[in-house]
Amino acid sequence: MTVAQVRFPINLDAYKRITLDASNPTLTDEQREALRANIQLCRDAIVFFTATGAARGVGGHTGGPYDTVPEVMILDALFRGAADKFVPIFFDEAGHRVATQYLMAVLNGDMPAEQLTRYREAHAKLPGHPELGLTPGVKFSSGRLGHMWPYVNGVAMAHPGKVVFCLGSDGSQQEGNDAEAARLAVGQGLNVKLILDDNDVTIAGHPSNYLPGFSVAKTLAGHGLTILEGDGEDIDDLYRRICEAINTDGPVAVVNKRPMCVGIEGLEGSTHGHDVISVKLALQYLESRGLTDAVDFLKNVVAPKNDYTFIGSSDKLGSNRNVFGDAVVSVLSKFTPEERKEKVVCIDSDLEGSCGLKKIHDAYPEIFVAAGIMERGNISAAAGFGMEEGKQGIMGTFSAFLEMCISEITMARLNYSNLLCHFSHSGIDDMADNTCHFGLNNMFADNGLDDGYETRLYFPADANQMTACVESVFFDRGLRFIFSTRSKVPMILDGNGNELFGGDYKFVSGKDEVIREGSAGYIISFGDTLYRSLDAVERLKQEGIDVGLINKPTLNVVDEEMLAKVGKAPFVLVVESFNRRTGLGSRLGSWLLERGLTPKYGYLGVHQEGCGGLWEQFPYQGIDPSGIMAKVKELVG
């Protein structure tokens, strides 16, 4: 259904547009009643429209925006009361709390409430993190967790006479960026006020358990900030502390203690509240609130389906990001307990369930380290463990965060470390979080010199090849990066319909693989673009265009024999889900020319910011089978 055909089932016109004055830190009965009404209204709305993301299958995050409604309501009233005193933007460095930005955009009249019912849907311009210029009413791009405070410091420098707020969390405060931002804010006396949701919950657990020495308040106090700590659900005290922060010169942290998803039965205090509320629990909540129209709406949300049938690959799907963990466990099972403890460590950055490390945690907890949201420090720790010959450091996180670790990768290389990294969520498939979470610049990991310590980048095409890859390269020296997608992928089939990487298949590092032969030219691909390219190849063959397909699972090594083979073909087309500017395609053309090989050449990759949704990202970038076939026909002429 279109936005014009729906009606937002919660009456947002009931929002009370009150004004508050920070010079008076005491709420009147009328102000308190209005704030409480606004808090309840907005929490109801957030539960409802984020749950449409759950019903549609695109996910989302409910707990963070739901929890921080009280402070946002207070800030909104303060902005309205003295707009010239503040930079009136709800800067938030927990970007997944995007529901806050969308709801406030509606309340401020920048877009219709009905648009919220398309939360994270493809082409709805409501991605999983706020993007400036994409969504009406959104005033900043948050990027990844823990990146906004340093940026807000600069905003404060640009507006020295105004107060600037930055919403944060105990999770975002684990990032090293914030320690640097704290020192600058204190050193320069910047008028930045942090409003921090300290709920002791991140994706994989409770910081009080896995980082027992970590305290948000004590850490920031140690940097020199004024700390105002209290109960985030005590509206009078919360308002008083925010007023005190405004009236105190320099950087101040208002630290709010509350359980995650306070008041939501089945989620309160749970790590599950970090992500999107389930439809079941949302219905239960909305029914308890008497919001029958919202209940009826949510029950009728239908998830979009990709009805395209790919040929050349199986109906059976595998989750490579989880298979990585299974494969490592299989390798480690051959160690004695003493050997495992001595030779291997696995360090997680709060994403063990998302990149397969939970399999290792469950099987061998004695070698597993839950280290928190500290990608730079964690990759260096894993590399340091692997500095000695015979020792192996393992680290995993999202591919988008690889860009944060380039300097640490250089240090690992210079110290001759043995480091196995799993970067999941590579490319763009199933990425409703959108552009800031795309894993596009993975080739940056290969940043050494020609005579440097060995670095290898691998992107297996299916679950069979992932298992074979891990088993093959686990004991290799050097830096090894294995990439996988968020999405599940089918098994690649040979011409007879058998699983190509099953049976007695052995993975050979540095070797490219012929998937299909062809006389008209070759497509070179890898990872989750391989099965899409194979579908295009099979359909082109049916049309009489005899195209071949090469899999390049080792991304940064020239297979001279294969390059000579494809270099004699009429054309070569690289198809990938990496950044077109920095991916394989930007390199392989040079490799051909250096060897005097001059086929027609083209490369397809990610070239524009995302459209939201899941599988819709591929056709939007023109790297689905239809886009691949069109490019081949252009090259064939």
XYZ file of C-alpha atoms in Angstrom:
637
model
C 0.000 0.000 0.000
C 1.165 3.563 -0.609
C 1.554 6.256 2.021
C -1.524 8.011 0.617
C -3.599 4.895 1.291
C -2.655 4.424 4.951
C -3.359 6.283 8.148
C -0.946 6.329 11.053
C -2.940 4.510 13.748
C -1.679 6.546 16.703
C -2.846 10.157 17.018
C 0.373 12.178 16.979
C -1.696 15.374 16.946
C -2.004 14.792 20.688
C 1.646 15.854 21.080
C 1.809 18.809 23.475
C 4.136 21.545 22.188
C 5.226 22.929 25.535
C 8.164 25.247 26.176
C 10.707 24.976 28.946
C 13.230 27.502 30.302
C 16.522 26.122 31.641
C 16.792 29.017 34.073
C 13.934 27.409 36.027
C 14.926 23.807 36.890
C 11.616 22.951 38.564
C 8.681 21.625 36.544
C 5.182 22.880 37.154
C 2.412 20.316 37.516
C 1.170 21.267 34.044
C 4.619 20.870 32.467
C 5.184 17.542 34.200
C 1.816 16.222 33.033
C 2.488 17.360 29.459
C 5.953 15.766 29.413
C 4.617 12.469 30.733
C 1.870 12.475 28.117
C 4.404 13.178 25.363
C 6.718 10.462 26.628
C 3.960 7.870 26.602
C 2.684 8.962 23.186
C 6.128 8.811 21.592
C 7.043 5.512 23.223
C 3.816 4.007 21.902
C 4.588 5.319 18.427
C 8.162 3.986 18.472
C 7.056 0.508 19.549
C 4.471 0.486 16.779
C 6.441 1.708 13.788
C 9.680 -0.100 14.624
C 7.592 -3.278 14.926
C 6.450 -2.770 11.323
C 10.137 -3.274 10.478
C 10.059 -6.591 12.325
C 6.872 -7.601 10.521
C 8.333 -6.606 7.155
C 11.534 -8.552 7.820
C 13.860 -5.550 7.623
C 14.557 -5.447 11.366
C 15.397 -2.261 13.202
C 16.043 -1.064 16.737
C 13.389 -0.341 19.344
C 15.046 -0.222 22.767
C 17.437 2.711 22.320
C 14.976 5.250 20.889
C 12.245 4.023 23.233
C 14.466 4.468 26.296
C 15.714 7.950 25.458
C 12.304 9.509 24.799
C 12.228 11.424 28.145
C 15.407 13.372 27.438
C 14.390 14.024 23.832
C 11.032 15.407 24.978
C 12.791 17.742 27.407
C 15.275 18.907 24.772
C 12.481 19.536 22.275
C 10.679 21.759 24.786
C 13.912 23.576 25.643
C 14.684 24.181 21.962
C 11.205 25.615 21.526
C 11.630 27.842 24.580
C 14.952 29.444 23.579
C 15.967 28.456 20.059
C 18.795 31.008 19.945
C 20.481 29.475 23.002
C 20.981 26.004 21.463
C 22.018 24.257 18.283
C 18.564 22.649 17.958
C 19.660 19.230 16.673
C 19.297 15.893 18.474
C 22.813 14.721 17.597
C 23.006 11.045 18.518
C 26.095 8.862 18.293
C 24.092 5.658 18.708
C 22.963 5.835 15.087
C 20.694 2.813 15.337
C 18.391 4.982 17.490
C 17.200 6.458 14.197
C 13.534 6.064 15.155
C 14.009 9.160 17.323
C 15.073 11.242 14.336
C 12.190 10.027 12.169
C 9.563 10.587 14.848
C 10.808 14.104 15.576
C 10.858 14.884 11.850
C 7.171 13.982 11.753
C 6.340 15.970 14.884
C 8.130 18.974 13.395
C 6.097 18.724 10.194
C 8.897 17.649 7.844
C 7.156 14.481 6.661
C 3.761 12.811 7.139
C 3.248 10.394 10.010
C 2.170 7.725 7.541
C 5.729 7.581 6.207
C 6.788 5.978 9.493
C 4.839 2.839 8.582
C 7.503 2.216 5.909
C 10.335 2.135 8.452
C 13.528 0.700 6.817
C 11.570 -0.369 3.734
C 13.437 -0.204 0.417
C 13.155 3.163 -1.345
C 11.234 4.684 1.607
C 14.203 6.913 2.553
C 14.029 5.700 6.163
C 17.249 3.659 6.513
C 18.525 2.089 9.708
C 20.869 5.009 10.459
C 20.034 8.672 9.775
C 21.425 10.112 6.535
C 21.573 13.855 5.953
C 19.960 14.892 2.678
C 18.036 11.652 2.279
C 15.204 11.909 4.802
C 13.181 15.114 5.228
C 13.778 16.592 8.671
C 16.936 14.605 9.424
C 19.677 17.096 10.296
C 22.813 14.921 10.498
C 24.308 11.587 9.453
C 25.273 9.540 12.490
C 27.525 7.009 10.802
C 28.590 4.116 12.978
C 28.414 3.821 16.732
C 30.609 6.231 18.671
C 31.484 8.632 15.863
C 29.373 11.723 16.654
C 30.928 13.221 19.783
C 34.189 14.216 18.035
C 32.093 15.728 15.250
C 29.867 17.579 17.727
C 32.991 19.090 19.278
C 33.552 20.795 15.951
C 29.939 21.948 15.817
C 30.434 23.508 19.261
C 33.559 25.289 18.020
C 31.547 26.707 15.135
C 28.851 27.997 17.533
C 30.780 29.217 20.588
C 27.810 31.072 22.059
C 25.438 28.115 21.979
C 24.862 24.840 23.817
C 25.248 21.668 21.743
C 23.821 18.321 22.856
C 25.061 14.854 21.970
C 22.951 11.839 22.881
C 25.094 8.811 23.659
C 25.145 5.494 25.471
C 27.319 3.193 27.532
C 27.907 1.269 24.302
C 29.100 4.239 22.263
C 31.309 5.336 25.165
C 33.335 2.129 24.750
C 34.695 3.382 21.426
C 38.130 4.981 21.531
C 36.860 7.983 19.569
C 35.011 9.177 22.641
C 38.094 9.178 24.855
C 39.789 11.488 22.359
C 36.656 13.638 22.103
C 36.492 13.950 25.894
C 40.037 15.261 26.132
C 39.444 17.863 23.425
C 36.115 18.977 24.901
C 37.650 19.473 28.338
C 40.849 20.982 27.011
C 38.971 23.582 24.979
C 36.118 24.090 27.442
C 33.558 23.270 24.750
C 29.913 23.813 25.602
C 28.961 20.220 24.747
C 26.385 18.461 26.910
C 26.318 14.668 26.709
C 23.025 12.934 27.491
C 23.987 9.299 28.055
C 21.666 6.293 28.337
C 23.541 3.995 30.712
C 21.392 0.855 30.641
C 24.125 -1.800 30.985
C 23.063 -3.470 27.723
C 24.824 -3.931 24.401
C 24.129 -6.458 21.636
C 26.018 -9.402 23.113
C 25.585 -8.842 26.827
C 25.920 -6.580 29.842
C 29.024 -4.379 30.116
C 29.031 -4.889 33.889
C 29.765 -8.558 33.177
C 32.208 -8.442 30.278
C 33.929 -5.144 31.215
C 33.653 -5.246 35.028
C 36.001 -2.301 35.554
C 34.216 0.014 33.138
C 32.120 2.897 34.465
C 30.766 5.577 32.132
C 30.583 8.176 34.899
C 34.016 7.470 36.384
C 35.673 7.321 32.972
C 34.296 10.690 31.926
C 35.043 12.210 35.310
C 38.615 11.040 34.859
C 38.765 13.010 31.615
C 37.626 16.097 33.521
C 33.931 16.341 32.669
C 31.318 17.372 35.186
C 29.099 14.339 35.845
C 25.390 14.532 36.699
C 24.184 10.979 37.292
C 20.654 9.880 38.124
C 17.512 7.939 37.248
C 16.499 8.563 33.643
C 12.878 7.717 34.448
C 12.589 10.326 37.222
C 11.301 13.156 35.041
C 11.793 15.900 37.644
C 15.360 14.890 38.439
C 16.180 14.355 34.764
C 14.959 17.835 33.930
C 16.825 19.342 36.868
C 20.090 17.694 35.815
C 19.721 18.791 32.181
C 19.107 22.361 33.353
C 22.172 22.170 35.587
C 24.236 20.937 32.633
C 23.034 23.849 30.493
C 23.857 26.336 33.242
C 27.330 24.870 33.839
C 30.141 26.134 31.636
C 32.066 23.578 29.604
C 31.421 19.902 28.851
C 28.982 18.067 31.099
C 27.763 14.454 31.016
C 24.191 13.775 32.136
C 24.319 10.032 32.838
C 20.907 8.360 32.984
C 20.475 4.982 34.626
C 17.505 2.906 33.502
C 16.832 -0.690 32.442
C 16.645 -1.374 28.716
C 13.057 -1.148 27.382
C 11.681 -0.043 30.722
C 8.036 -1.039 31.110
C 7.902 -3.416 28.127
C 6.947 -6.847 29.433
C 9.254 -9.530 28.090
C 12.007 -7.083 27.098
C 12.807 -4.908 30.132
C 16.447 -5.331 31.095
C 17.086 -7.817 28.293
C 19.778 -7.655 25.607
C 17.030 -8.539 23.117
C 15.641 -5.057 23.635
C 18.624 -3.612 21.779
C 17.232 -4.845 18.476
C 13.739 -4.527 17.045
C 10.831 -5.617 19.214
C 9.183 -8.825 18.021
C 5.743 -8.564 16.485
C 4.410 -10.776 19.275
C 5.690 -8.516 22.059
C 4.698 -5.369 20.174
C 1.136 -6.628 19.813
C 1.097 -7.502 23.504
C 2.328 -4.003 24.396
C -0.065 -2.186 22.057
C -3.020 -4.261 23.257
C -2.194 -3.436 26.872
C -2.226 0.227 25.881
C -5.625 -0.116 24.204
C -4.226 0.886 20.800
C -6.463 -1.383 18.766
C -5.962 0.451 15.466
C -2.197 -0.017 15.786
C -2.718 -3.694 16.626
C -4.891 -4.211 13.536
C -2.395 -2.367 11.334
C 0.575 -4.385 12.555
C -1.248 -7.677 12.059
C -1.753 -6.802 8.400
C 1.822 -5.819 7.502
C 3.119 -8.121 4.764
C 6.831 -8.714 4.192
C 7.973 -8.212 0.580
C 9.403 -11.279 -1.123
C 12.028 -11.675 -3.775
C 10.368 -14.087 -6.164
C 13.326 -14.249 -8.555
C 14.564 -17.810 -9.106
C 18.330 -18.018 -9.568
C 19.649 -20.721 -11.862
C 23.056 -22.336 -11.501
C 22.807 -22.445 -7.701
C 20.846 -24.537 -5.218
C 17.659 -23.867 -3.291
C 19.613 -24.744 -0.162
C 21.013 -21.670 1.592
C 23.943 -21.346 3.960
C 24.877 -18.595 6.400
C 28.570 -18.070 5.723
C 28.992 -15.759 8.704
C 27.934 -18.578 11.034
C 29.683 -21.281 9.017
C 32.942 -19.440 9.699
C 32.489 -20.193 13.397
C 31.556 -23.808 12.726
C 34.661 -24.244 10.578
C 36.961 -22.746 13.210
C 35.428 -25.001 15.878
C 36.078 -27.989 13.623
C 39.735 -27.019 13.253
C 40.131 -26.364 16.980
C 38.582 -29.721 17.853
C 41.799 -31.349 16.644
C 43.790 -29.473 19.318
C 44.231 -30.738 22.845
C 42.688 -28.445 25.485
C 46.179 -27.364 26.489
C 47.149 -26.560 22.886
C 44.015 -24.505 22.332
C 44.592 -22.437 25.446
C 48.248 -21.885 24.623
C 48.000 -21.225 20.899
C 44.654 -19.541 20.133
C 42.623 -16.582 21.355
C 39.343 -15.328 19.894
C 38.422 -11.703 20.648
C 34.882 -10.423 20.073
C 33.698 -6.830 19.645
C 30.098 -7.278 20.910
C 29.011 -8.995 17.675
C 29.627 -12.671 18.414
C 26.112 -13.651 17.331
C 26.403 -11.715 14.084
C 29.747 -12.988 12.807
C 29.868 -16.580 13.952
C 32.146 -16.145 16.939
C 29.407 -17.356 19.276
C 30.020 -20.843 17.896
C 33.602 -20.573 19.153
C 32.447 -19.046 22.458
C 30.021 -21.893 23.094
C 32.481 -24.646 22.153
C 35.649 -23.284 23.735
C 34.873 -20.499 26.232
C 38.369 -20.720 27.689
C 39.888 -19.096 24.580
C 37.096 -16.561 24.037
C 37.314 -12.930 25.119
C 34.194 -10.720 25.183
C 36.017 -7.443 24.799
C 33.318 -4.869 24.115
C 32.852 -2.285 21.366
C 36.521 -1.512 20.758
C 37.419 -2.659 17.244
C 40.832 -0.967 17.048
C 42.033 -2.218 20.404
C 40.622 -5.693 19.866
C 42.249 -6.302 16.484
C 45.574 -5.153 17.934
C 45.177 -7.428 20.955
C 44.471 -10.400 18.671
C 47.495 -9.476 16.565
C 49.684 -9.141 19.646
C 48.679 -12.604 20.815
C 49.668 -13.927 17.384
C 53.073 -12.237 17.364
C 54.903 -15.432 18.285
C 55.250 -18.265 15.795
C 52.688 -20.973 16.469
C 50.184 -18.644 18.099
C 46.957 -17.503 16.397
C 44.810 -14.457 17.126
C 41.225 -14.474 15.861
C 39.040 -11.379 15.677
C 35.645 -10.687 14.108
C 33.357 -7.742 13.469
C 31.395 -6.086 10.641
C 33.176 -5.259 7.376
C 32.093 -1.627 7.598
C 34.311 -1.309 10.674
C 37.402 -2.502 8.813
C 37.952 1.108 7.760
C 38.435 1.976 11.448
C 41.278 -0.541 11.802
C 43.668 0.318 8.955
C 46.450 1.670 11.161
C 46.169 -1.328 13.481
C 46.371 -3.655 10.460
C 49.606 -1.916 9.433
C 51.013 -2.432 12.928
C 50.042 -6.104 12.855
C 51.825 -6.494 9.543
C 54.953 -4.660 10.732
C 55.072 -6.962 13.762
C 54.715 -10.142 11.685
C 51.568 -11.221 13.472
C 49.522 -14.321 12.792
C 46.025 -12.884 12.631
C 42.817 -14.416 11.292
C 40.024 -11.846 10.923
C 36.428 -12.535 10.021
C 34.649 -9.463 8.688
C 30.985 -10.305 8.178
C 28.261 -8.132 6.611
C 30.469 -7.487 3.587
C 28.978 -5.767 0.579
C 25.399 -4.520 0.589
C 23.016 -7.491 0.623
C 20.296 -7.470 3.303
C 21.652 -4.176 4.657
C 18.695 -2.066 5.816
C 21.132 -0.140 8.021
C 22.195 1.263 4.660
C 25.215 3.241 3.540
C 27.202 3.640 6.770
C 27.024 -0.129 7.361
C 27.956 -1.204 3.835
C 31.175 -3.267 3.828
C 32.591 -1.681 0.691
C 36.253 -0.861 1.200
C 37.567 -4.268 2.231
C 40.508 -4.047 -0.156
C 41.922 -1.403 2.216
C 43.086 -4.314 4.376
C 45.684 -5.081 1.705
C 47.676 -1.943 2.431
C 51.223 -3.264 2.613
C 54.119 -2.969 0.212
C 55.215 -5.510 -2.363
C 57.936 -6.856 -0.089
C 55.807 -6.682 3.061
C 54.566 -9.425 5.353
C 51.987 -11.607 3.671
C 48.372 -10.429 3.672
C 45.559 -12.431 2.104
C 41.934 -11.435 1.498
C 39.355 -14.201 0.979
C 35.676 -14.026 0.077
C 34.181 -17.538 -0.200
C 31.136 -17.943 -2.446
C 29.054 -20.366 -0.366
C 29.038 -22.370 2.848
C 31.003 -25.253 1.343
C 33.756 -22.941 0.163
C 33.784 -21.072 3.488
C 34.461 -24.318 5.336
C 37.170 -25.327 2.877
C 38.749 -21.875 3.015
C 38.978 -21.768 6.821
C 40.409 -25.278 6.954
C 42.968 -24.428 4.277
C 44.283 -21.100 5.571
C 43.861 -21.438 9.355
C 47.459 -22.461 9.954
C 48.998 -20.101 7.386
C 51.309 -17.419 8.676
C 50.509 -13.764 8.173
C 47.349 -11.687 8.063
C 44.265 -13.434 6.722
C 40.962 -11.663 6.239
C 37.892 -13.769 5.497
C 34.760 -11.946 4.374
C 31.142 -13.040 4.470
C 27.728 -11.480 3.923
C 24.854 -10.733 6.240
C 22.574 -12.605 3.841
C 22.435 -16.330 3.386
C 23.741 -17.561 0.024
C 22.913 -20.621 -2.101
C 25.335 -23.384 -2.980
C 27.139 -22.976 -6.311
C 26.373 -25.864 -8.685
C 28.460 -27.281 -11.502
C 27.084 -27.906 -14.979
C 25.620 -31.240 -13.848
C 23.734 -29.760 -10.886
C 26.178 -30.946 -8.210
C 27.568 -28.746 -5.449
C 30.789 -27.422 -6.949
C 32.599 -26.854 -3.650
C 31.280 -29.988 -1.931
C 32.695 -33.481 -1.785
C 36.478 -33.669 -2.056
C 36.919 -30.013 -3.071
C 40.055 -28.381 -1.650
C 40.536 -24.643 -1.374
C 43.850 -23.378 -2.745
C 44.916 -19.911 -1.661
C 45.699 -17.600 -4.554
C 44.015 -19.719 -7.233
C 41.070 -18.537 -9.315
C 38.440 -21.072 -10.377
C 36.547 -21.652 -13.612
C 32.847 -21.929 -12.825
C 31.710 -21.968 -16.463
C 33.725 -21.858 -19.660
C 32.815 -19.409 -22.416
C 34.068 -18.119 -25.744
C 32.438 -14.671 -25.859
C 34.261 -13.346 -22.777
C 34.509 -13.816 -19.035
C 32.842 -12.440 -15.939
C 35.075 -12.431 -12.858
C 33.252 -12.379 -9.530
C 33.336 -13.613 -5.931
C 31.288 -13.856 -2.730
C 27.564 -13.181 -2.974
C 27.890 -11.709 -6.467
C 29.077 -15.070 -7.813
C 25.683 -16.801 -7.745
C 24.054 -13.744 -9.283
C 26.722 -13.668 -11.981
C 26.215 -17.399 -12.557
C 22.504 -16.837 -13.083
C 23.323 -14.127 -15.636
C 25.805 -16.425 -17.399
C 23.310 -19.275 -17.656
C 20.622 -16.976 -19.046
C 23.041 -15.394 -21.513
C 24.018 -18.852 -22.749
C 20.316 -19.578 -23.305
C 20.215 -16.455 -25.461
C 23.209 -17.639 -27.491
C 25.893 -15.503 -25.805
C 28.556 -17.957 -24.614
C 29.923 -16.192 -21.553
C 32.273 -17.788 -19.040
C 32.508 -17.223 -15.299
C 35.569 -17.117 -13.040
C 35.465 -17.169 -9.243
C 38.236 -15.176 -7.563
C 37.997 -16.132 -3.882
C 41.502 -14.788 -3.116
C 40.971 -11.132 -3.882
C 44.440 -9.626 -3.714
C 46.652 -12.208 -5.422
C 47.213 -12.376 -9.181
C 46.673 -15.883 -10.532
C 48.968 -15.504 -13.544
C 47.648 -18.553 -15.355
C 44.022 -17.456 -15.062
C 44.794 -13.840 -15.894
C 46.543 -14.931 -19.098
C 43.520 -17.058 -19.968
C 40.886 -14.354 -19.530
C 43.186 -11.699 -20.985
C 42.951 -13.403 -24.377
C 39.137 -13.345 -24.310
C 37.073 -10.704 -26.158
C 36.037 -9.050 -22.907
C 36.503 -9.201 -19.133
C 33.836 -7.918 -16.740
C 34.390 -7.749 -12.979
C 31.179 -7.912 -10.922
C 31.407 -7.208 -7.186
C 29.505 -5.770 -4.239
C 32.478 -3.638 -3.129
C 33.009 0.062 -3.797
C 33.528 0.569 -7.526
C 36.296 3.051 -6.729
C 38.323 0.807 -4.412
C 37.303 -2.772 -5.192
C 38.714 -5.599 -7.284
C 37.596 -4.015 -10.546
C 39.777 -0.962 -9.944
C 42.821 -3.265 -9.700
C 42.240 -6.046 -12.175
C 42.234 -3.774 -15.226
C 45.710 -2.572 -14.276
C 46.896 -6.143 -13.803
C 45.782 -6.921 -17.363
C 47.463 -3.864 -18.884
C 50.722 -4.511 -17.025
C 50.900 -7.831 -18.859
C 50.011 -6.438 -22.263
C 46.538 -7.976 -22.174
C 43.869 -5.743 -23.710
C 40.400 -7.288 -23.795
C 37.409 -4.976 -23.632
C 37.102 -4.268 -19.945
C 34.308 -3.261 -17.588
C 33.523 -3.479 -13.918
C 30.303 -3.266 -11.965
C 30.252 -2.407 -8.298
C 28.523 -0.328 -5.665
C 28.478 3.256 -6.902
C 25.689 5.072 -5.075
C 24.340 5.386 -1.569
C 21.832 2.742 -0.561
C 18.075 2.464 -0.954
C 17.282 0.649 2.313
C 15.508 -2.675 2.408
C 17.267 -6.008 1.972
C 17.728 -7.790 -1.354
C 16.567 -4.607 -3.099
C 20.049 -3.138 -2.699
C 21.466 -5.294 -5.529
C 19.128 -4.250 -8.361
C 19.360 -0.655 -7.143
C 23.127 -0.757 -7.773
C 22.728 -2.541 -11.121
C 24.634 -5.642 -9.996
C 21.694 -8.050 -10.082
C 21.466 -10.537 -12.994
C 19.536 -8.054 -15.118
C 22.200 -5.389 -14.675
C 24.993 -7.883 -15.310
C 23.368 -9.154 -18.512
C 22.873 -5.619 -19.781
C 26.559 -4.814 -19.232
C 27.673 -8.012 -20.992
C 25.541 -7.180 -24.014
C 27.079 -3.708 -24.070
C 30.587 -5.207 -24.074
C 29.703 -7.811 -26.692
C 28.299 -5.022 -28.858
